Amino acid sequence: MAKLSSLMENMSHPMQDTVTALGSSCSDRLLHMQVLQVLRAPQESQGSKEPHLRTSSLDCLGPLGKMGSMERLVNLDSLESMEKMGTTGLLGRRETRGIQVLQDFPAYKGKRAQKESLVPGVLLAPPGPPSRGFSWDLEDMEGSGRQSGFGAVLSRGPQPPVTITKLMDDYHVVVGERLEFEIEVSEEGAHVMWFFEDQELTRDSQSHKYRFKTDGKKHTLIIQEATLDDIGMYHAWTNGGHTKGDVEVEEKELEVLQDIADLTVKATDQAVFKCEVSDEKVTGKWFKDGVEVVASDRIKMTHIGRIHKLVIDDVKPGDAGDYTFVPDGYALSLSAKLNFLEIKIDYVPRQDPPKIHLDTTGNMVSQNTIIVVAGNKLRLDVEITGEPAPTVVWSKGDEPITATEGRMRVEARKDLSCFVIEGAEREDEGNYTICVTNPAGEDKAMLFVKIVDVPDPPRHVKCTSVGENTATITWEAPKFDGGAPIKGYLMERKKKGSTRWTKLNFDVYESTTYEAKRMIEGVLYEMRVYAVNSIGMSQPSNNSKPFMPIAPTSEPVRLIVHDVTDSTCTLKWLAPEKIGAGGLDGYIIEYCKEGDTEWVVANTELCEKQNYVVRKLPVGEKFNFRVMAKNIAGCSPPATLAQAVTIREIMELPKIRLPRNLRTKYIRKVGDKINLTIPFQGKPRPVATWYKDGQPIDPKQVGVRNSNVDSILFIRSAEREHSGTYELVLQIENMEDRASINIRIVEKPGPPVKVRVTDVWGFNAALEWDPPKDDGNCEITGYTIQKADKKTMEWFTVYEHNRRTNCTASDLIMGNEYMFRVYSENLCGLSEEPGVSKDTAVIAKQGLEYKPPTYKEKDMTCVPKFTQPLVDRELVPGYSAAITCAVRGFPKPKIVWMKNKLILGDDPKYMMHNHQGVLTLNIRKLSAFDGGKYSCMAVNDLGKDEVECKVVIRKDAPVEKE
């Protein structure tokens, strides 16, 4: 439950209503807000159709007392906006269980605001005291009619800004993939708003297409299946931060991971066609010579994950032909041939030399070469003839293969010799020889087994150049191409520190140089590259070194010539208008003679200031000058002068330009710091000399600094002896200029002297005094007179800023004796010590008598009366609940709680509170037996009063807490 911590006053203008809410955890205080009356909009009866809010009467009794009713009219677009932003206190068809604080989000300023404090779909909180309650009457969200209700509003004040600590990533996906945007914020329980382009995303957006997940400081937006309509920019807003991520969606393409292979089988053997595609959900059909294959007891078709199989048992000659697999929904087909190996029995003489019968179909690309994909199984069945049965020897190079078990083995069958390699590897590539011998002779055949594989990863991926939102990436081809030509490359990128890689292309890219676009300036990225051949895609390359898209600044602006001498030229300029994320490291100044094209760099190190003196220039020559800004991305375009500059000093008479504030008397207080800058002009450089009262200044008391264009006079701590007339003399040869400054150092004056009471009459006393001996080096502007009764000696001011040296103190109290003191005042303030009168003023008594008025004590007794009744409740079992009412009466009434007319007493299941008349009954762990009629009776000596309510326990509600 929540405790009411503060209650703001009503706003002074209806257009400034603020809808906000406050909650604070407190176990021993309850906040009860009850609607006395829910009204339909009176405008309906008067013919008005404009939706509005009208507050009903609201009583909120708490530590601050009773809150009365109020009247407000506010236009809203929908009740959904209030519930979406977390507004609490809405009753009627909707129940709220908490109180949140609505905050002003930057995304709505200027975009949707139609009024100062309320916008369609959003409730903002402008400065000013919020209203304390409101009711609504507007269209239902489901279109079932109009609804009325009531809401209460509390305020907690401004909330601290919530920043985003983990930014959103970019995504590049295909249709049907899952998208998860994840961010982290600085505070748990913070409110995060999600947007697609300029449209806010809610749980009801597009039939629950979007899902929102919150885990502590992590906030996630989930799109289960991406479509082409999801392409665009997504935003996340808090009241103190913003991040965005770009989404690109490509059409899904089906990739063949394993093609079906030609088969050669004998009668009664089993033929298995197998292929693998990239999508597990893809179905397809099998065709034989263009006719769809129908499943039977002998022919079976299976689909497990990404693998599709066609199995033919007990192969017959009629099964030979071309078999094709066609995926549903794709313009793609995979074909292979089934060859039937007939076994002919011929009469052979007893002495028949051996013969090797090689089948040149299937995996053989030529008569003696077999290509095998790495990881696949190679089974080579070679028919052998000869009488008597010949002896078969397989060998790789010069090493015979005798193993009958293992990864590489030889199997012997009748009239067949089988050579098997399980899981072919790159090392298995080479020349293989089969030799058959019998007494009638021998035969040999040589085969070359070529192992093809996916290529090695590309090498040396690096960024060669960057732009404002682009980067150029280069790499080297893989060291090993897998035995098949490289078709192209696939690129991916990610932000540094992120684990989410974004694909940059779906079609293979043939070149080894790629320009990545649509990047964010100032963000570190990493790249990696895949190589692709006819077998498949390689492992990713090593990540490139982090790089940051950065653009050079714009050119410096307003380049001018500030000064020219016989050997130097002083240039001034302003910083570039556009600097960017790369910042600004400094400036490069170059010059060249008029008519030449070779520019010379004037500064060996970058100039950080916005002015520079180019030195050692020949007198009388004309030069062009230019300035370029430089940062990590390079140099900006140059800023140039409109015409060439002639190197020749210009004679100028000495002239002091005294600031306007120094042309009159310059007054400062004792202890102040004085720093006067006097600009002047003249060429060549003039000589500046300071004098005080006609004498050269003492450098121990006054400091002076001179430059080419000004002279600075400074005093670290001013004293009164520093007062006087200071004169600056500016000389160039026999020409000079002078300027005088009158400096006066002042302090507080001394106290007035000879303060005395000159006359006393009635309730008045006349005072006189003499001016202070020390006026603080400036004019006395007035006096402050104070009086004190000798009984209490408490001083009270009689007059302030009194200009004369006398005054009359009036309205003195009869019978008291008074003392007086006077402070003198000047520009620095009142004197430290007052002048005190030595004599006093005695006000004599006169026969007066004081008669105090009679006072009648007010009767505060009151019969107990309930100002807030109990309300019928429908409660959920398993939770704790509270029912509340309010009573007044004096003397303080005794409170009795009853259930079904039985006094509850000290039952530990119930907890009763009475806080300044607000009565609360807490019921712990509700069950079906807690239903019934609850009543509260208040009794004192003057009478009693009773209220009751009905409590119903839901039967279909879950018992467990969320």
Coordinates of C-alpha atoms in Angstrom, one line a residue, residues 358-833:
L358 CA 36.0 -49.2 -64.1
D359 CA 32.7 -47.4 -64.1
T360 CA 33.4 -43.9 -65.6
T361 CA 30.1 -42.5 -64.4
G362 CA 29.2 -41.0 -61.0
N363 CA 31.8 -39.0 -59.3
M364 CA 34.4 -39.4 -62.0
V365 CA 35.0 -36.1 -63.8
S366 CA 37.3 -37.9 -66.2
Q367 CA 38.2 -41.5 -66.8
N368 CA 40.7 -41.7 -64.0
T369 CA 39.8 -38.8 -61.7
I370 CA 37.3 -38.9 -58.8
I371 CA 36.2 -35.7 -56.9
V372 CA 35.0 -36.1 -53.3
V373 CA 33.7 -33.4 -51.0
A374 CA 35.7 -33.3 -47.7
G375 CA 33.8 -35.0 -44.9
N376 CA 31.8 -37.2 -47.3
K377 CA 32.2 -40.9 -47.8
L378 CA 33.9 -42.4 -50.9
R379 CA 32.9 -45.9 -51.8
L380 CA 34.4 -47.2 -55.1
D381 CA 33.0 -50.5 -56.3
V382 CA 35.3 -52.0 -59.0
E383 CA 34.2 -55.1 -60.9
I384 CA 36.9 -57.7 -61.3
T385 CA 36.8 -60.6 -63.7
G386 CA 39.2 -63.5 -64.2
E387 CA 39.5 -67.2 -63.8
P388 CA 40.7 -68.3 -61.3
A389 CA 39.6 -65.4 -59.0
P390 CA 42.3 -62.8 -59.1
T391 CA 44.1 -61.3 -56.1
V392 CA 43.4 -57.6 -55.6
V393 CA 45.9 -55.1 -54.1
W394 CA 45.0 -51.4 -53.5
S395 CA 47.8 -48.9 -52.9
K396 CA 48.3 -45.2 -52.4
G397 CA 51.5 -44.2 -54.1
D398 CA 53.9 -47.0 -53.2
E399 CA 52.2 -48.0 -49.9
P400 CA 49.7 -50.9 -50.2
I401 CA 46.3 -50.6 -48.4
T402 CA 45.6 -53.8 -46.5
A403 CA 43.2 -52.7 -43.8
T404 CA 39.8 -54.2 -43.9
E405 CA 38.4 -52.0 -41.0
G406 CA 38.8 -48.3 -40.2
R407 CA 38.4 -45.1 -41.9
M408 CA 40.3 -46.1 -45.1
R409 CA 39.7 -49.8 -45.9
V410 CA 39.3 -52.4 -48.6
E411 CA 36.3 -54.7 -48.8
A412 CA 36.2 -57.9 -50.9
R413 CA 33.1 -59.3 -52.4
K414 CA 32.3 -61.8 -55.2
D415 CA 33.5 -60.3 -58.5
L416 CA 33.9 -56.8 -56.7
S417 CA 36.6 -55.0 -54.9
C418 CA 35.3 -52.1 -52.8
F419 CA 37.6 -49.2 -51.7
V420 CA 36.1 -47.1 -48.9
I421 CA 37.2 -43.8 -47.3
E422 CA 35.0 -42.6 -44.4
G423 CA 34.9 -38.8 -43.9
A424 CA 37.3 -37.8 -46.6
E425 CA 40.1 -35.4 -45.6
R426 CA 42.5 -33.2 -47.5
E427 CA 45.4 -35.6 -46.8
D428 CA 43.5 -38.4 -48.7
E429 CA 44.0 -36.6 -52.0
G430 CA 46.5 -38.5 -54.3
N431 CA 47.0 -41.3 -56.9
Y432 CA 45.5 -44.7 -56.0
T433 CA 46.4 -47.9 -57.9
I434 CA 44.5 -51.2 -58.1
C435 CA 46.4 -54.2 -59.2
V436 CA 44.7 -57.6 -59.9
T437 CA 46.7 -60.8 -60.6
N438 CA 46.0 -64.5 -61.2
P439 CA 48.0 -67.3 -63.0
A440 CA 46.7 -66.1 -66.3
G441 CA 48.1 -62.6 -66.0
E442 CA 47.6 -59.2 -64.3
D443 CA 45.8 -55.9 -64.8
K444 CA 46.4 -52.4 -63.3
A445 CA 44.3 -49.2 -63.1
M446 CA 45.3 -45.8 -61.7
L447 CA 42.8 -43.4 -60.1
F448 CA 43.3 -39.8 -58.9
V449 CA 41.2 -38.9 -55.9
K450 CA 40.7 -35.2 -55.6
I451 CA 39.4 -33.8 -52.2
V452 CA 37.4 -30.6 -52.5
D453 CA 36.5 -28.6 -49.4
V454 CA 35.3 -25.2 -48.3
P455 CA 38.1 -22.7 -48.6
D456 CA 40.2 -21.3 -45.8
P457 CA 39.2 -18.0 -44.3
P458 CA 40.2 -14.8 -46.1
R459 CA 43.4 -13.1 -44.7
H460 CA 44.5 -9.7 -43.6
V461 CA 41.1 -8.0 -43.3
K462 CA 41.7 -4.3 -42.7
C463 CA 40.1 -0.9 -43.1
T464 CA 42.0 1.3 -45.6
S465 CA 39.9 4.5 -45.4
V466 CA 36.8 5.9 -43.7
G467 CA 34.2 8.6 -44.5
E468 CA 31.4 10.2 -42.6
N469 CA 29.2 7.1 -42.7
T470 CA 31.3 4.7 -44.9
A471 CA 34.4 2.6 -44.7
T472 CA 36.6 0.8 -47.3
I473 CA 37.6 -2.7 -46.4
T474 CA 40.2 -4.8 -48.1
W475 CA 41.4 -8.4 -47.6
E476 CA 43.5 -11.1 -49.3
A477 CA 42.2 -14.3 -50.9
P478 CA 42.3 -17.5 -48.8
K479 CA 45.6 -19.4 -48.8
F480 CA 43.8 -22.6 -49.9
D481 CA 40.7 -22.4 -52.1
G482 CA 39.4 -25.8 -51.1
G483 CA 40.2 -27.3 -54.5
A484 CA 37.4 -25.3 -56.2
P485 CA 37.6 -21.8 -57.6
I486 CA 36.5 -19.0 -55.2
K487 CA 33.1 -17.7 -56.3
G488 CA 33.1 -14.6 -54.0
Y489 CA 32.9 -13.3 -50.5
L490 CA 30.3 -12.5 -47.8
M491 CA 30.9 -9.6 -45.3
E492 CA 29.7 -9.0 -41.8
R493 CA 30.1 -6.1 -39.4
K494 CA 29.3 -5.3 -35.8
K495 CA 29.8 -2.6 -33.3
K496 CA 32.7 -3.0 -31.0
G497 CA 31.7 -4.7 -27.7
S498 CA 28.6 -6.2 -29.3
T499 CA 28.1 -9.9 -30.1
R500 CA 25.6 -9.3 -32.9
W501 CA 27.0 -9.6 -36.4
T502 CA 25.1 -7.9 -39.3
K503 CA 25.3 -9.3 -42.8
L504 CA 26.3 -6.7 -45.4
N505 CA 25.5 -8.8 -48.6
F506 CA 23.5 -11.9 -49.4
D507 CA 24.8 -12.3 -53.0
V508 CA 28.5 -13.2 -53.2
Y509 CA 30.8 -10.3 -53.8
E510 CA 33.7 -11.1 -56.2
S511 CA 36.2 -8.3 -55.4
T512 CA 38.5 -8.2 -52.4
T513 CA 37.7 -4.5 -51.8
Y514 CA 34.3 -3.5 -50.3
E515 CA 32.8 -0.2 -49.3
A516 CA 30.5 -0.5 -46.3
K517 CA 27.8 2.1 -46.1
R518 CA 25.1 3.3 -43.7
M519 CA 27.3 3.4 -40.7
I520 CA 27.1 5.8 -37.7
E521 CA 29.8 8.4 -37.4
G522 CA 31.9 8.1 -34.2
V523 CA 31.0 4.5 -33.5
L524 CA 33.7 1.8 -33.5
Y525 CA 33.1 -1.1 -35.9
E526 CA 34.7 -4.5 -36.7
M527 CA 34.5 -6.5 -39.9
R528 CA 35.0 -10.1 -40.9
V529 CA 34.8 -11.9 -44.3
Y530 CA 33.7 -15.4 -45.5
A531 CA 35.0 -17.0 -48.7
V532 CA 32.6 -19.0 -50.8
N533 CA 33.3 -21.7 -53.4
S534 CA 31.1 -24.4 -55.0
I535 CA 31.4 -26.5 -51.9
G536 CA 30.3 -24.0 -49.3
M537 CA 31.3 -21.1 -47.1
S538 CA 34.6 -20.9 -45.2
Q539 CA 35.0 -20.1 -41.5
P540 CA 35.0 -16.4 -40.8
S541 CA 38.3 -14.5 -41.0
N542 CA 39.9 -12.8 -38.1
N543 CA 38.1 -9.6 -37.0
S544 CA 39.6 -6.5 -38.5
K545 CA 41.1 -3.9 -36.2
P546 CA 38.3 -1.6 -34.8
F547 CA 37.8 1.4 -37.0
M548 CA 35.5 4.4 -36.7
P549 CA 33.7 6.2 -39.6
I550 CA 34.9 9.8 -39.3
A551 CA 34.8 12.7 -41.8
P552 CA 37.1 15.7 -41.9
T553 CA 35.7 19.0 -40.6
S554 CA 34.4 21.7 -42.8
E555 CA 36.7 24.6 -43.7
P556 CA 37.5 27.3 -41.2
V557 CA 35.4 30.5 -41.6
R558 CA 36.0 34.2 -41.7
L559 CA 39.8 34.1 -42.4
I560 CA 41.2 37.7 -42.2
V561 CA 44.5 39.5 -42.0
H562 CA 44.8 41.0 -38.6
D563 CA 48.2 42.7 -38.9
V564 CA 51.2 43.0 -41.3
T565 CA 54.8 44.1 -40.6
D566 CA 57.9 44.1 -42.7
S567 CA 58.5 40.4 -42.0
T568 CA 55.3 38.9 -40.5
C569 CA 51.6 38.5 -41.3
T570 CA 49.1 37.8 -38.5
L571 CA 46.0 35.8 -39.5
K572 CA 42.8 35.2 -37.6
W573 CA 39.8 32.9 -38.3
L574 CA 36.9 31.1 -36.7
A575 CA 36.4 27.4 -36.1
P576 CA 34.7 25.3 -38.7
E577 CA 30.9 25.2 -38.6
K578 CA 30.8 21.4 -38.9
I579 CA 33.3 19.4 -36.7
G580 CA 31.8 16.0 -36.3
A581 CA 32.7 13.0 -34.1
G582 CA 36.4 13.2 -35.1
G583 CA 36.8 16.4 -33.2
L584 CA 39.3 19.1 -34.1
D585 CA 43.1 18.5 -33.5
G586 CA 44.4 21.8 -34.8
Y587 CA 45.1 24.0 -37.9
I588 CA 47.7 24.0 -40.7
I589 CA 48.7 27.3 -42.2
E590 CA 50.2 27.5 -45.6
Y591 CA 51.4 30.3 -47.9
C592 CA 52.8 30.7 -51.4
K593 CA 54.0 33.7 -53.5
E594 CA 51.5 35.2 -55.9
G595 CA 51.6 33.4 -59.2
D596 CA 53.2 30.2 -57.7
T597 CA 51.5 26.9 -57.2
E598 CA 53.8 25.4 -54.5
W599 CA 52.3 25.9 -51.0
V600 CA 54.7 26.1 -48.0
V601 CA 53.6 24.9 -44.5
A602 CA 54.2 27.8 -42.1
N603 CA 53.7 25.8 -38.8
T604 CA 55.7 22.7 -37.9
E605 CA 53.2 21.7 -35.3
L606 CA 49.4 22.0 -35.3
C607 CA 48.1 25.4 -34.3
E608 CA 45.5 25.0 -31.6
K609 CA 44.5 28.7 -31.4
Q610 CA 42.5 30.5 -34.0
N611 CA 45.3 33.0 -34.9
Y612 CA 48.8 32.6 -36.1
V613 CA 51.8 34.9 -37.0
V614 CA 53.6 33.8 -40.2
R615 CA 57.2 35.0 -39.8
K616 CA 60.4 35.5 -41.9
L617 CA 58.5 36.8 -44.9
P618 CA 60.5 39.0 -47.4
V619 CA 59.4 42.6 -47.3
G620 CA 57.5 43.9 -50.4
E621 CA 56.5 40.5 -51.7
K622 CA 52.8 39.4 -52.2
F623 CA 51.7 36.2 -50.6
N624 CA 48.5 34.1 -50.6
F625 CA 47.5 32.4 -47.4
R626 CA 45.2 29.5 -46.6
V627 CA 44.2 27.6 -43.4
M628 CA 43.0 24.0 -43.1
A629 CA 41.5 22.3 -40.0
K630 CA 42.8 18.8 -39.2
N631 CA 41.4 15.8 -37.2
I632 CA 41.9 12.1 -37.2
A633 CA 40.2 11.8 -40.6
G634 CA 42.5 14.2 -42.3
C635 CA 42.5 17.9 -43.5
S636 CA 39.4 19.9 -44.3
P637 CA 39.0 22.0 -47.4
P638 CA 41.2 25.2 -47.1
A639 CA 39.9 28.6 -46.2
T640 CA 41.6 31.2 -48.4
L641 CA 41.9 35.0 -48.7
A642 CA 40.2 36.8 -51.5
Q643 CA 43.4 38.5 -52.6
A644 CA 47.2 38.4 -52.0
V645 CA 48.8 40.3 -49.1
T646 CA 51.7 42.7 -49.5
I647 CA 54.3 42.3 -46.7
R648 CA 55.0 45.9 -45.7
E649 CA 54.5 47.6 -42.3
I650 CA 51.9 50.3 -42.1
M651 CA 52.7 53.4 -40.0
E652 CA 49.9 54.2 -37.4
L653 CA 49.8 57.1 -34.8
P654 CA 49.5 56.1 -31.2
K655 CA 45.9 56.1 -29.9
I656 CA 44.6 55.1 -26.5
R657 CA 41.0 53.7 -26.6
L658 CA 39.9 54.2 -23.0
P659 CA 36.8 52.1 -22.1
R660 CA 33.7 54.1 -21.3
N661 CA 33.5 52.8 -17.7
L662 CA 37.0 54.3 -16.9
R663 CA 36.2 57.8 -18.2
T664 CA 34.5 58.6 -14.9
K665 CA 35.7 58.0 -11.3
Y666 CA 36.6 54.3 -10.8
I667 CA 35.5 53.2 -7.3
R668 CA 36.4 49.9 -5.7
K669 CA 36.2 48.6 -2.1
V670 CA 39.2 47.8 0.1
G671 CA 40.4 44.2 -0.6
D672 CA 38.9 44.1 -4.1
K673 CA 41.1 42.9 -7.0
I674 CA 41.6 45.6 -9.7
N675 CA 42.4 44.5 -13.3
L676 CA 42.1 47.3 -15.9
T677 CA 42.8 46.5 -19.6
I678 CA 43.4 49.6 -21.7
P679 CA 43.5 48.8 -25.4
F680 CA 45.5 51.0 -27.8
Q681 CA 46.8 51.1 -31.3
G682 CA 49.9 52.3 -33.1
K683 CA 52.7 51.0 -35.4
P684 CA 55.4 50.3 -34.8
R685 CA 54.7 49.0 -31.4
P686 CA 54.3 51.9 -29.0
V687 CA 56.0 52.2 -25.5
A688 CA 53.4 52.3 -22.7
T689 CA 54.3 54.1 -19.3
W690 CA 52.1 54.4 -16.2
Y691 CA 52.2 57.4 -13.7
K692 CA 50.4 57.9 -10.4
D693 CA 49.8 61.5 -9.4
G694 CA 52.5 62.6 -11.8
Q695 CA 55.1 60.1 -10.4
P696 CA 56.1 56.7 -11.9
I697 CA 54.2 53.9 -10.3
D698 CA 55.8 51.7 -7.7
P699 CA 56.0 48.2 -9.2
K700 CA 55.8 46.7 -5.6
Q701 CA 52.3 48.1 -5.2
V702 CA 50.9 48.1 -8.7
G703 CA 51.5 45.6 -11.5
V704 CA 51.7 46.4 -15.2
R705 CA 51.7 44.2 -18.3
N706 CA 52.1 45.5 -21.8
S707 CA 51.4 43.8 -25.1
N708 CA 51.2 44.9 -28.8
V709 CA 47.6 46.0 -28.5
D710 CA 46.9 46.8 -24.8
S711 CA 48.2 47.6 -21.3
I712 CA 47.0 45.9 -18.2
L713 CA 47.2 47.6 -14.7
F714 CA 46.4 45.2 -11.8
I715 CA 46.3 45.4 -8.0
R716 CA 45.8 42.1 -6.2
S717 CA 44.3 43.6 -3.0
A718 CA 43.2 47.2 -3.1
E719 CA 44.1 49.5 -0.2
R720 CA 43.1 53.2 0.4
E721 CA 46.6 54.4 -0.4
H722 CA 46.1 53.1 -3.9
S723 CA 43.6 55.9 -4.5
G724 CA 44.7 58.6 -6.9
T725 CA 45.0 59.6 -10.5
Y726 CA 46.7 57.2 -12.8
E727 CA 48.0 58.3 -16.2
L728 CA 48.9 56.1 -19.2
V729 CA 51.4 57.7 -21.7
L730 CA 51.8 56.0 -25.1
Q731 CA 54.8 57.0 -27.2
I732 CA 56.1 56.2 -30.7
E733 CA 59.3 58.2 -31.3
N734 CA 58.3 61.8 -30.8
M735 CA 54.5 61.2 -30.9
E736 CA 52.5 60.4 -27.8
D737 CA 48.9 60.0 -26.4
R738 CA 47.8 60.3 -22.8
A739 CA 44.8 59.0 -20.8
S740 CA 43.9 59.5 -17.1
I741 CA 42.0 57.2 -14.7
N742 CA 40.7 58.4 -11.3
I743 CA 40.7 55.4 -8.9
R744 CA 39.2 55.7 -5.5
I745 CA 39.4 52.9 -2.9
V746 CA 36.6 53.0 -0.3
E747 CA 35.6 51.2 2.8
K748 CA 33.0 51.3 5.5
P749 CA 32.8 54.5 7.6
G750 CA 33.5 55.0 11.3
P751 CA 30.6 55.3 13.8
P752 CA 28.9 58.7 14.4
V753 CA 30.1 60.6 17.4
K754 CA 28.4 62.5 20.3
V755 CA 25.0 60.6 20.0
R756 CA 22.7 62.3 22.5
V757 CA 19.0 62.6 23.5
T758 CA 18.1 66.3 23.3
D759 CA 14.4 66.2 24.3
V760 CA 11.7 63.8 25.5
W761 CA 7.9 64.6 25.3
G762 CA 4.9 62.4 25.4
F763 CA 5.8 59.2 23.6
N764 CA 8.6 60.9 21.6
A765 CA 12.3 61.4 22.0
A766 CA 14.6 63.8 19.9
L767 CA 18.1 62.6 19.0
E768 CA 21.2 64.4 17.6
W769 CA 24.7 63.3 16.6
D770 CA 27.8 64.4 14.7
P771 CA 29.2 62.9 11.5
P772 CA 31.9 60.2 11.8
K773 CA 35.5 61.2 11.8
D774 CA 36.3 58.7 9.0
D775 CA 33.9 58.7 6.1
G776 CA 35.6 55.6 4.4
N777 CA 36.9 57.8 1.6
C778 CA 33.5 58.4 0.1
E779 CA 30.3 60.4 0.9
I780 CA 28.1 59.4 3.8
T781 CA 24.7 58.4 2.3
G782 CA 22.7 58.1 5.5
Y783 CA 22.3 56.8 9.0
T784 CA 20.4 53.9 10.7
I785 CA 18.9 54.6 14.1
Q786 CA 17.9 51.8 16.5
K787 CA 16.2 51.8 19.9
A788 CA 16.3 49.3 22.8
D789 CA 14.2 49.0 26.0
K790 CA 16.6 48.7 29.0
K791 CA 14.5 45.8 30.4
T792 CA 15.0 43.5 27.4
M793 CA 18.0 45.2 25.6
E794 CA 16.6 44.0 22.3
W795 CA 17.4 46.5 19.5
F796 CA 14.8 47.5 16.9
T797 CA 15.3 49.8 13.9
V798 CA 13.6 53.2 14.1
Y799 CA 14.9 54.7 10.8
E800 CA 17.0 53.6 7.8
H801 CA 18.9 55.8 5.4
N802 CA 18.2 58.9 7.4
R803 CA 20.1 61.7 5.6
R804 CA 20.2 64.3 8.5
T805 CA 22.2 64.1 11.7
N806 CA 19.1 64.3 13.9
C807 CA 15.7 62.5 14.1
T808 CA 12.7 62.0 16.3
A809 CA 11.8 58.5 17.7
S810 CA 8.0 58.1 18.1
D811 CA 5.5 55.5 19.4
L812 CA 7.6 54.8 22.5
I813 CA 5.9 52.7 25.2
M814 CA 4.9 54.4 28.4
G815 CA 6.8 53.5 31.5
N816 CA 9.9 52.2 29.6
E817 CA 13.4 53.6 29.5
Y818 CA 15.1 53.6 26.1
M819 CA 18.6 53.7 24.8
F820 CA 19.6 54.7 21.2
R821 CA 22.4 53.9 18.8
V822 CA 23.3 55.2 15.4
Y823 CA 25.1 53.5 12.4
S824 CA 26.7 55.6 9.6
E825 CA 26.3 54.3 6.0
N826 CA 28.2 54.9 2.8
L827 CA 28.6 53.1 -0.5
C828 CA 30.2 50.1 1.3
G829 CA 27.5 49.7 3.8
L830 CA 26.9 50.3 7.5
S831 CA 29.7 51.1 9.9
E832 CA 31.2 48.3 11.9
E833 CA 30.4 49.9 15.2

